[in-house]
């Protein structure tokens, strides 16, 4: 389980670092430049170093830092870590995230008001640490998912996406097969038909509906972590974030051995070390660990 948890969190970081190269490109532009983009080489519109990660991983690490320092769910601690991160002048920050963190800075409120424009993927992209910390109790995960989401994003599509991504990561870690994961997407589509992805349009934007359609399309039409991630990032658009979300689910599902070593080796060393350490410590604080690791005596 601890290895799988690492794989989910590393999958997120690898997807972010790989996809950042093709963020905001079209599939045709990607094909013209790389044929198939399959290496962690940095670059992209942010001019990254190879292996450098962006806001998707950085905001996830901010959540993890807050939880590991409090050793309990600490929403104000997460908001504070977001603020520390925003003040560190990150290389990129989504406009909805910036507005939400500013709202917290100015008012101290831990929930941003409902906003029609909040259906971006910025809350769903940081679900990995939440899923690990609440592993073994889906109801608790749901509450944490929405609380952390509402720091910056308050929209039913974002909410639904966070819940589905959180469940998929947790169920993948607990050994679900692809049919069981697919069933979770059907629950989502039953409530929000716009997430339907059986006729994939090719839109991979930051609109969370497009984002999850892209992730699901490649997750369920491929047979390895590598194939899934290559499919997603060559779709362009918000490629680092579709990469991050696909990476956390596929990482948890396929496990550490299925993440190409050449990608892990390229990942920024400090980031990789913190991701691995957080994955272990978050799971050790989870309800799953209370039942399975410390259940003797
Ligand atoms: Mn990003
Ligand atoms: Mn992005």
mmCIF file with all atom_site columns, N, CA and C in Angstrom, residues 22-79:
data_model
loop_
_atom_site.group_PDB
_atom_site.id
_atom_site.type_symbol
_atom_site.label_atom_id
_atom_site.label_alt_id
_atom_site.label_comp_id
_atom_site.label_asym_id
_atom_site.label_entity_id
_atom_site.label_seq_id
_atom_site.pdbx_PDB_ins_code
_atom_site.Cartn_x
_atom_site.Cartn_y
_atom_site.Cartn_z
_atom_site.occupancy
_atom_site.B_iso_or_equiv
_atom_site.pdbx_formal_charge
_atom_site.auth_seq_id
_atom_site.auth_comp_id
_atom_site.auth_asym_id
_atom_site.auth_atom_id
_atom_site.pdbx_PDB_model_num
ATOM 1   N N  . UNK A 1 22 ? 3.888  20.620 -23.104 1.00 0.00 ? 22 UNK A N  1
ATOM 2   C CA . UNK A 1 22 ? 2.892  20.785 -24.172 1.00 0.00 ? 22 UNK A CA 1
ATOM 3   C C  . UNK A 1 22 ? 1.661  21.567 -23.717 1.00 0.00 ? 22 UNK A C  1
ATOM 4   N N  . UNK A 1 23 ? 1.757  22.199 -22.533 1.00 0.00 ? 23 UNK A N  1
ATOM 5   C CA . UNK A 1 23 ? 0.605  22.971 -22.045 1.00 0.00 ? 23 UNK A CA 1
ATOM 6   C C  . UNK A 1 23 ? 0.294  24.101 -23.031 1.00 0.00 ? 23 UNK A C  1
ATOM 7   N N  . UNK A 1 24 ? -0.970 24.235 -23.343 1.00 0.00 ? 24 UNK A N  1
ATOM 8   C CA . UNK A 1 24 ? -1.513 25.271 -24.243 1.00 0.00 ? 24 UNK A CA 1
ATOM 9   C C  . UNK A 1 24 ? -1.181 25.045 -25.714 1.00 0.00 ? 24 UNK A C  1
ATOM 10  N N  . UNK A 1 25 ? -0.557 23.904 -26.059 1.00 0.00 ? 25 UNK A N  1
ATOM 11  C CA . UNK A 1 25 ? -0.341 23.609 -27.477 1.00 0.00 ? 25 UNK A CA 1
ATOM 12  C C  . UNK A 1 25 ? -1.541 22.814 -28.017 1.00 0.00 ? 25 UNK A C  1
ATOM 13  N N  . UNK A 1 26 ? -1.693 22.805 -29.331 1.00 0.00 ? 26 UNK A N  1
ATOM 14  C CA . UNK A 1 26 ? -2.709 21.950 -29.948 1.00 0.00 ? 26 UNK A CA 1
ATOM 15  C C  . UNK A 1 26 ? -2.049 20.621 -30.319 1.00 0.00 ? 26 UNK A C  1
ATOM 16  N N  . UNK A 1 27 ? -2.847 19.573 -30.508 1.00 0.00 ? 27 UNK A N  1
ATOM 17  C CA . UNK A 1 27 ? -2.261 18.292 -30.921 1.00 0.00 ? 27 UNK A CA 1
ATOM 18  C C  . UNK A 1 27 ? -1.439 18.410 -32.210 1.00 0.00 ? 27 UNK A C  1
ATOM 19  N N  . UNK A 1 28 ? -1.876 19.245 -33.141 1.00 0.00 ? 28 UNK A N  1
ATOM 20  C CA . UNK A 1 28 ? -1.118 19.424 -34.389 1.00 0.00 ? 28 UNK A CA 1
ATOM 21  C C  . UNK A 1 28 ? 0.226  20.089 -34.153 1.00 0.00 ? 28 UNK A C  1
ATOM 22  N N  . UNK A 1 29 ? 0.235  21.097 -33.300 1.00 0.00 ? 29 UNK A N  1
ATOM 23  C CA . UNK A 1 29 ? 1.497  21.772 -32.981 1.00 0.00 ? 29 UNK A CA 1
ATOM 24  C C  . UNK A 1 29 ? 2.469  20.807 -32.303 1.00 0.00 ? 29 UNK A C  1
ATOM 25  N N  . UNK A 1 30 ? 1.920  19.974 -31.419 1.00 0.00 ? 30 UNK A N  1
ATOM 26  C CA . UNK A 1 30 ? 2.764  18.995 -30.713 1.00 0.00 ? 30 UNK A CA 1
ATOM 27  C C  . UNK A 1 30 ? 3.365  18.010 -31.714 1.00 0.00 ? 30 UNK A C  1
ATOM 28  N N  . UNK A 1 31 ? 2.531  17.532 -32.633 1.00 0.00 ? 31 UNK A N  1
ATOM 29  C CA . UNK A 1 31 ? 2.983  16.561 -33.632 1.00 0.00 ? 31 UNK A CA 1
ATOM 30  C C  . UNK A 1 31 ? 4.066  17.162 -34.512 1.00 0.00 ? 31 UNK A C  1
ATOM 31  N N  . UNK A 1 32 ? 3.872  18.411 -34.916 1.00 0.00 ? 32 UNK A N  1
ATOM 32  C CA . UNK A 1 32 ? 4.859  19.071 -35.785 1.00 0.00 ? 32 UNK A CA 1
ATOM 33  C C  . UNK A 1 32 ? 6.204  19.218 -35.072 1.00 0.00 ? 32 UNK A C  1
ATOM 34  N N  . UNK A 1 33 ? 6.165  19.480 -33.772 1.00 0.00 ? 33 UNK A N  1
ATOM 35  C CA . UNK A 1 33 ? 7.408  19.758 -33.048 1.00 0.00 ? 33 UNK A CA 1
ATOM 36  C C  . UNK A 1 33 ? 8.079  18.490 -32.517 1.00 0.00 ? 33 UNK A C  1
ATOM 37  N N  . UNK A 1 34 ? 7.281  17.531 -32.036 1.00 0.00 ? 34 UNK A N  1
ATOM 38  C CA . UNK A 1 34 ? 7.878  16.363 -31.338 1.00 0.00 ? 34 UNK A CA 1
ATOM 39  C C  . UNK A 1 34 ? 7.519  15.019 -31.965 1.00 0.00 ? 34 UNK A C  1
ATOM 40  N N  . UNK A 1 35 ? 6.722  14.993 -33.003 1.00 0.00 ? 35 UNK A N  1
ATOM 41  C CA . UNK A 1 35 ? 6.042  13.757 -33.446 1.00 0.00 ? 35 UNK A CA 1
ATOM 42  C C  . UNK A 1 35 ? 5.176  13.251 -32.303 1.00 0.00 ? 35 UNK A C  1
ATOM 43  N N  . UNK A 1 36 ? 5.804  12.549 -31.339 1.00 0.00 ? 36 UNK A N  1
ATOM 44  C CA . UNK A 1 36 ? 5.073  12.217 -30.106 1.00 0.00 ? 36 UNK A CA 1
ATOM 45  C C  . UNK A 1 36 ? 5.895  12.737 -28.936 1.00 0.00 ? 36 UNK A C  1
ATOM 46  N N  . UNK A 1 37 ? 5.265  13.532 -28.079 1.00 0.00 ? 37 UNK A N  1
ATOM 47  C CA . UNK A 1 37 ? 5.984  14.034 -26.903 1.00 0.00 ? 37 UNK A CA 1
ATOM 48  C C  . UNK A 1 37 ? 6.010  12.928 -25.844 1.00 0.00 ? 37 UNK A C  1
ATOM 49  N N  . UNK A 1 38 ? 7.222  12.451 -25.495 1.00 0.00 ? 38 UNK A N  1
ATOM 50  C CA . UNK A 1 38 ? 7.310  11.325 -24.555 1.00 0.00 ? 38 UNK A CA 1
ATOM 51  C C  . UNK A 1 38 ? 8.482  11.426 -23.594 1.00 0.00 ? 38 UNK A C  1
ATOM 52  N N  . UNK A 1 39 ? 9.116  12.592 -23.524 1.00 0.00 ? 39 UNK A N  1
ATOM 53  C CA . UNK A 1 39 ? 10.266 12.751 -22.626 1.00 0.00 ? 39 UNK A CA 1
ATOM 54  C C  . UNK A 1 39 ? 10.062 13.955 -21.714 1.00 0.00 ? 39 UNK A C  1
ATOM 55  N N  . UNK A 1 40 ? 10.581 13.847 -20.513 1.00 0.00 ? 40 UNK A N  1
ATOM 56  C CA . UNK A 1 40 ? 10.541 14.996 -19.611 1.00 0.00 ? 40 UNK A CA 1
ATOM 57  C C  . UNK A 1 40 ? 11.715 15.899 -19.958 1.00 0.00 ? 40 UNK A C  1
ATOM 58  N N  . UNK A 1 41 ? 11.406 16.961 -20.698 1.00 0.00 ? 41 UNK A N  1
ATOM 59  C CA . UNK A 1 41 ? 12.465 17.841 -21.223 1.00 0.00 ? 41 UNK A CA 1
ATOM 60  C C  . UNK A 1 41 ? 12.282 19.295 -20.795 1.00 0.00 ? 41 UNK A C  1
ATOM 61  N N  . UNK A 1 42 ? 11.240 19.578 -19.996 1.00 0.00 ? 42 UNK A N  1
ATOM 62  C CA . UNK A 1 42 ? 11.014 20.965 -19.589 1.00 0.00 ? 42 UNK A CA 1
ATOM 63  C C  . UNK A 1 42 ? 10.562 21.813 -20.765 1.00 0.00 ? 42 UNK A C  1
ATOM 64  N N  . UNK A 1 43 ? 10.925 23.092 -20.739 1.00 0.00 ? 43 UNK A N  1
ATOM 65  C CA . UNK A 1 43 ? 10.503 23.987 -21.809 1.00 0.00 ? 43 UNK A CA 1
ATOM 66  C C  . UNK A 1 43 ? 9.059  24.402 -21.630 1.00 0.00 ? 43 UNK A C  1
ATOM 67  N N  . UNK A 1 44 ? 8.321  24.398 -22.731 1.00 0.00 ? 44 UNK A N  1
ATOM 68  C CA . UNK A 1 44 ? 6.937  24.838 -22.660 1.00 0.00 ? 44 UNK A CA 1
ATOM 69  C C  . UNK A 1 44 ? 6.834  26.340 -22.469 1.00 0.00 ? 44 UNK A C  1
ATOM 70  N N  . UNK A 1 45 ? 5.614  26.826 -22.297 1.00 0.00 ? 45 UNK A N  1
ATOM 71  C CA . UNK A 1 45 ? 5.421  28.279 -22.216 1.00 0.00 ? 45 UNK A CA 1
ATOM 72  C C  . UNK A 1 45 ? 6.056  28.860 -20.946 1.00 0.00 ? 45 UNK A C  1
ATOM 73  N N  . UNK A 1 46 ? 6.342  27.991 -19.957 1.00 0.00 ? 46 UNK A N  1
ATOM 74  C CA . UNK A 1 46 ? 6.957  28.463 -18.711 1.00 0.00 ? 46 UNK A CA 1
ATOM 75  C C  . UNK A 1 46 ? 8.489  28.377 -18.739 1.00 0.00 ? 46 UNK A C  1
ATOM 76  N N  . UNK A 1 47 ? 9.050  27.864 -19.848 1.00 0.00 ? 47 UNK A N  1
ATOM 77  C CA . UNK A 1 47 ? 10.513 27.687 -19.964 1.00 0.00 ? 47 UNK A CA 1
ATOM 78  C C  . UNK A 1 47 ? 11.077 26.932 -18.770 1.00 0.00 ? 47 UNK A C  1
ATOM 79  N N  . UNK A 1 48 ? 10.519 25.773 -18.504 1.00 0.00 ? 48 UNK A N  1
ATOM 80  C CA . UNK A 1 48 ? 10.915 24.981 -17.331 1.00 0.00 ? 48 UNK A CA 1
ATOM 81  C C  . UNK A 1 48 ? 12.217 24.249 -17.575 1.00 0.00 ? 48 UNK A C  1
ATOM 82  N N  . UNK A 1 49 ? 12.904 23.948 -16.477 1.00 0.00 ? 49 UNK A N  1
ATOM 83  C CA . UNK A 1 49 ? 14.027 23.013 -16.547 1.00 0.00 ? 49 UNK A CA 1
ATOM 84  C C  . UNK A 1 49 ? 13.448 21.608 -16.657 1.00 0.00 ? 49 UNK A C  1
ATOM 85  N N  . UNK A 1 50 ? 14.170 20.671 -17.253 1.00 0.00 ? 50 UNK A N  1
ATOM 86  C CA . UNK A 1 50 ? 13.662 19.289 -17.299 1.00 0.00 ? 50 UNK A CA 1
ATOM 87  C C  . UNK A 1 50 ? 13.411 18.772 -15.877 1.00 0.00 ? 50 UNK A C  1
ATOM 88  N N  . UNK A 1 51 ? 12.216 18.248 -15.650 1.00 0.00 ? 51 UNK A N  1
ATOM 89  C CA . UNK A 1 51 ? 11.901 17.696 -14.335 1.00 0.00 ? 51 UNK A CA 1
ATOM 90  C C  . UNK A 1 51 ? 11.284 18.677 -13.365 1.00 0.00 ? 51 UNK A C  1
ATOM 91  N N  . UNK A 1 52 ? 11.213 19.948 -13.773 1.00 0.00 ? 52 UNK A N  1
ATOM 92  C CA . UNK A 1 52 ? 10.584 20.951 -12.914 1.00 0.00 ? 52 UNK A CA 1
ATOM 93  C C  . UNK A 1 52 ? 9.055  20.761 -12.939 1.00 0.00 ? 52 UNK A C  1
ATOM 94  N N  . UNK A 1 53 ? 8.412  20.985 -11.821 1.00 0.00 ? 53 UNK A N  1
ATOM 95  C CA . UNK A 1 53 ? 6.958  20.843 -11.741 1.00 0.00 ? 53 UNK A CA 1
ATOM 96  C C  . UNK A 1 53 ? 6.307  22.210 -11.614 1.00 0.00 ? 53 UNK A C  1
ATOM 97  N N  . UNK A 1 54 ? 4.987  22.245 -11.716 1.00 0.00 ? 54 UNK A N  1
ATOM 98  C CA . UNK A 1 54 ? 4.261  23.520 -11.688 1.00 0.00 ? 54 UNK A CA 1
ATOM 99  C C  . UNK A 1 54 ? 3.256  23.526 -10.527 1.00 0.00 ? 54 UNK A C  1
ATOM 100 N N  . UNK A 1 55 ? 2.300  24.420 -10.619 1.00 0.00 ? 55 UNK A N  1
ATOM 101 C CA . UNK A 1 55 ? 1.345  24.638 -9.518  1.00 0.00 ? 55 UNK A CA 1
ATOM 102 C C  . UNK A 1 55 ? 0.601  23.366 -9.091  1.00 0.00 ? 55 UNK A C  1
ATOM 103 N N  . UNK A 1 56 ? 0.361  22.467 -10.030 1.00 0.00 ? 56 UNK A N  1
ATOM 104 C CA . UNK A 1 56 ? -0.395 21.248 -9.690  1.00 0.00 ? 56 UNK A CA 1
ATOM 105 C C  . UNK A 1 56 ? 0.300  20.477 -8.564  1.00 0.00 ? 56 UNK A C  1
ATOM 106 N N  . UNK A 1 57 ? 1.599  20.259 -8.740  1.00 0.00 ? 57 UNK A N  1
ATOM 107 C CA . UNK A 1 57 ? 2.377  19.547 -7.719  1.00 0.00 ? 57 UNK A CA 1
ATOM 108 C C  . UNK A 1 57 ? 2.635  20.449 -6.517  1.00 0.00 ? 57 UNK A C  1
ATOM 109 N N  . UNK A 1 58 ? 2.937  21.713 -6.781  1.00 0.00 ? 58 UNK A N  1
ATOM 110 C CA . UNK A 1 58 ? 3.276  22.617 -5.668  1.00 0.00 ? 58 UNK A CA 1
ATOM 111 C C  . UNK A 1 58 ? 2.104  22.822 -4.709  1.00 0.00 ? 58 UNK A C  1
ATOM 112 N N  . UNK A 1 59 ? 0.894  22.958 -5.243  1.00 0.00 ? 59 UNK A N  1
ATOM 113 C CA . UNK A 1 59 ? -0.262 23.129 -4.347  1.00 0.00 ? 59 UNK A CA 1
ATOM 114 C C  . UNK A 1 59 ? -0.553 21.830 -3.590  1.00 0.00 ? 59 UNK A C  1
ATOM 115 N N  . UNK A 1 60 ? -0.316 20.698 -4.242  1.00 0.00 ? 60 UNK A N  1
ATOM 116 C CA . UNK A 1 60 ? -0.485 19.410 -3.554  1.00 0.00 ? 60 UNK A CA 1
ATOM 117 C C  . UNK A 1 60 ? 0.495  19.313 -2.390  1.00 0.00 ? 60 UNK A C  1
ATOM 118 N N  . UNK A 1 61 ? 1.749  19.683 -2.641  1.00 0.00 ? 61 UNK A N  1
ATOM 119 C CA . UNK A 1 61 ? 2.753  19.636 -1.575  1.00 0.00 ? 61 UNK A CA 1
ATOM 120 C C  . UNK A 1 61 ? 2.395  20.597 -0.447  1.00 0.00 ? 61 UNK A C  1
ATOM 121 N N  . UNK A 1 62 ? 1.786  21.729 -0.796  1.00 0.00 ? 62 UNK A N  1
ATOM 122 C CA . UNK A 1 62 ? 1.367  22.688 0.245   1.00 0.00 ? 62 UNK A CA 1
ATOM 123 C C  . UNK A 1 62 ? 0.316  22.041 1.157   1.00 0.00 ? 62 UNK A C  1
ATOM 124 N N  . UNK A 1 63 ? -0.624 21.325 0.568   1.00 0.00 ? 63 UNK A N  1
ATOM 125 C CA . UNK A 1 63 ? -1.638 20.618 1.371   1.00 0.00 ? 63 UNK A CA 1
ATOM 126 C C  . UNK A 1 63 ? -0.948 19.590 2.265   1.00 0.00 ? 63 UNK A C  1
ATOM 127 N N  . UNK A 1 64 ? -0.051 18.821 1.689   1.00 0.00 ? 64 UNK A N  1
ATOM 128 C CA . UNK A 1 64 ? 0.649  17.791 2.451   1.00 0.00 ? 64 UNK A CA 1
ATOM 129 C C  . UNK A 1 64 ? 1.435  18.370 3.619   1.00 0.00 ? 64 UNK A C  1
ATOM 130 N N  . UNK A 1 65 ? 2.111  19.491 3.380   1.00 0.00 ? 65 UNK A N  1
ATOM 131 C CA . UNK A 1 65 ? 2.889  20.118 4.465   1.00 0.00 ? 65 UNK A CA 1
ATOM 132 C C  . UNK A 1 65 ? 1.980  20.506 5.623   1.00 0.00 ? 65 UNK A C  1
ATOM 133 N N  . UNK A 1 66 ? 0.830  21.078 5.294   1.00 0.00 ? 66 UNK A N  1
ATOM 134 C CA . UNK A 1 66 ? -0.101 21.500 6.352   1.00 0.00 ? 66 UNK A CA 1
ATOM 135 C C  . UNK A 1 66 ? -0.577 20.293 7.158   1.00 0.00 ? 66 UNK A C  1
ATOM 136 N N  . UNK A 1 67 ? -0.936 19.216 6.477   1.00 0.00 ? 67 UNK A N  1
ATOM 137 C CA . UNK A 1 67 ? -1.484 18.040 7.174   1.00 0.00 ? 67 UNK A CA 1
ATOM 138 C C  . UNK A 1 67 ? -0.412 17.349 7.999   1.00 0.00 ? 67 UNK A C  1
ATOM 139 N N  . UNK A 1 68 ? 0.798  17.277 7.461   1.00 0.00 ? 68 UNK A N  1
ATOM 140 C CA . UNK A 1 68 ? 1.856  16.572 8.193   1.00 0.00 ? 68 UNK A CA 1
ATOM 141 C C  . UNK A 1 68 ? 2.346  17.391 9.377   1.00 0.00 ? 68 UNK A C  1
ATOM 142 N N  . UNK A 1 69 ? 2.254  18.709 9.280   1.00 0.00 ? 69 UNK A N  1
ATOM 143 C CA . UNK A 1 69 ? 2.701  19.473 10.448  1.00 0.00 ? 69 UNK A CA 1
ATOM 144 C C  . UNK A 1 69 ? 1.606  19.473 11.523  1.00 0.00 ? 69 UNK A C  1
ATOM 145 N N  . UNK A 1 70 ? 0.333  19.433 11.121  1.00 0.00 ? 70 UNK A N  1
ATOM 146 C CA . UNK A 1 70 ? -0.753 19.414 12.124  1.00 0.00 ? 70 UNK A CA 1
ATOM 147 C C  . UNK A 1 70 ? -1.045 17.988 12.619  1.00 0.00 ? 70 UNK A C  1
ATOM 148 N N  . UNK A 1 71 ? -0.723 16.997 11.796  1.00 0.00 ? 71 UNK A N  1
ATOM 149 C CA . UNK A 1 71 ? -1.069 15.592 12.074  1.00 0.00 ? 71 UNK A CA 1
ATOM 150 C C  . UNK A 1 71 ? -2.569 15.384 12.253  1.00 0.00 ? 71 UNK A C  1
ATOM 151 N N  . UNK A 1 72 ? -3.346 16.257 11.666  1.00 0.00 ? 72 UNK A N  1
ATOM 152 C CA . UNK A 1 72 ? -4.811 16.110 11.639  1.00 0.00 ? 72 UNK A CA 1
ATOM 153 C C  . UNK A 1 72 ? -5.290 16.957 10.471  1.00 0.00 ? 72 UNK A C  1
ATOM 154 N N  . UNK A 1 73 ? -6.608 16.864 10.156  1.00 0.00 ? 73 UNK A N  1
ATOM 155 C CA . UNK A 1 73 ? -7.154 17.722 9.115   1.00 0.00 ? 73 UNK A CA 1
ATOM 156 C C  . UNK A 1 73 ? -7.100 19.159 9.600   1.00 0.00 ? 73 UNK A C  1
ATOM 157 N N  . UNK A 1 74 ? -6.529 20.064 8.809   1.00 0.00 ? 74 UNK A N  1
ATOM 158 C CA . UNK A 1 74 ? -6.318 21.433 9.258   1.00 0.00 ? 74 UNK A CA 1
ATOM 159 C C  . UNK A 1 74 ? -6.526 22.376 8.073   1.00 0.00 ? 74 UNK A C  1
ATOM 160 N N  . UNK A 1 75 ? -7.788 22.752 7.860   1.00 0.00 ? 75 UNK A N  1
ATOM 161 C CA . UNK A 1 75 ? -8.126 23.557 6.686   1.00 0.00 ? 75 UNK A CA 1
ATOM 162 C C  . UNK A 1 75 ? -7.443 24.924 6.736   1.00 0.00 ? 75 UNK A C  1
ATOM 163 N N  . UNK A 1 76 ? -7.429 25.541 7.912   1.00 0.00 ? 76 UNK A N  1
ATOM 164 C CA . UNK A 1 76 ? -6.761 26.847 8.027   1.00 0.00 ? 76 UNK A CA 1
ATOM 165 C C  . UNK A 1 76 ? -5.263 26.694 7.738   1.00 0.00 ? 76 UNK A C  1
ATOM 166 N N  . UNK A 1 77 ? -4.687 25.576 8.189   1.00 0.00 ? 77 UNK A N  1
ATOM 167 C CA . UNK A 1 77 ? -3.278 25.309 7.900   1.00 0.00 ? 77 UNK A CA 1
ATOM 168 C C  . UNK A 1 77 ? -3.034 25.184 6.404   1.00 0.00 ? 77 UNK A C  1
ATOM 169 N N  . UNK A 1 78 ? -3.960 24.552 5.695   1.00 0.00 ? 78 UNK A N  1
ATOM 170 C CA . UNK A 1 78 ? -3.826 24.428 4.237   1.00 0.00 ? 78 UNK A CA 1
ATOM 171 C C  . UNK A 1 78 ? -3.906 25.811 3.586   1.00 0.00 ? 78 UNK A C  1
ATOM 172 N N  . UNK A 1 79 ? -4.880 26.605 4.036   1.00 0.00 ? 79 UNK A N  1
ATOM 173 C CA . UNK A 1 79 ? -5.019 27.963 3.484   1.00 0.00 ? 79 UNK A CA 1
ATOM 174 C C  . UNK A 1 79 ? -3.733 28.758 3.733   1.00 0.00 ? 79 UNK A C  1
#
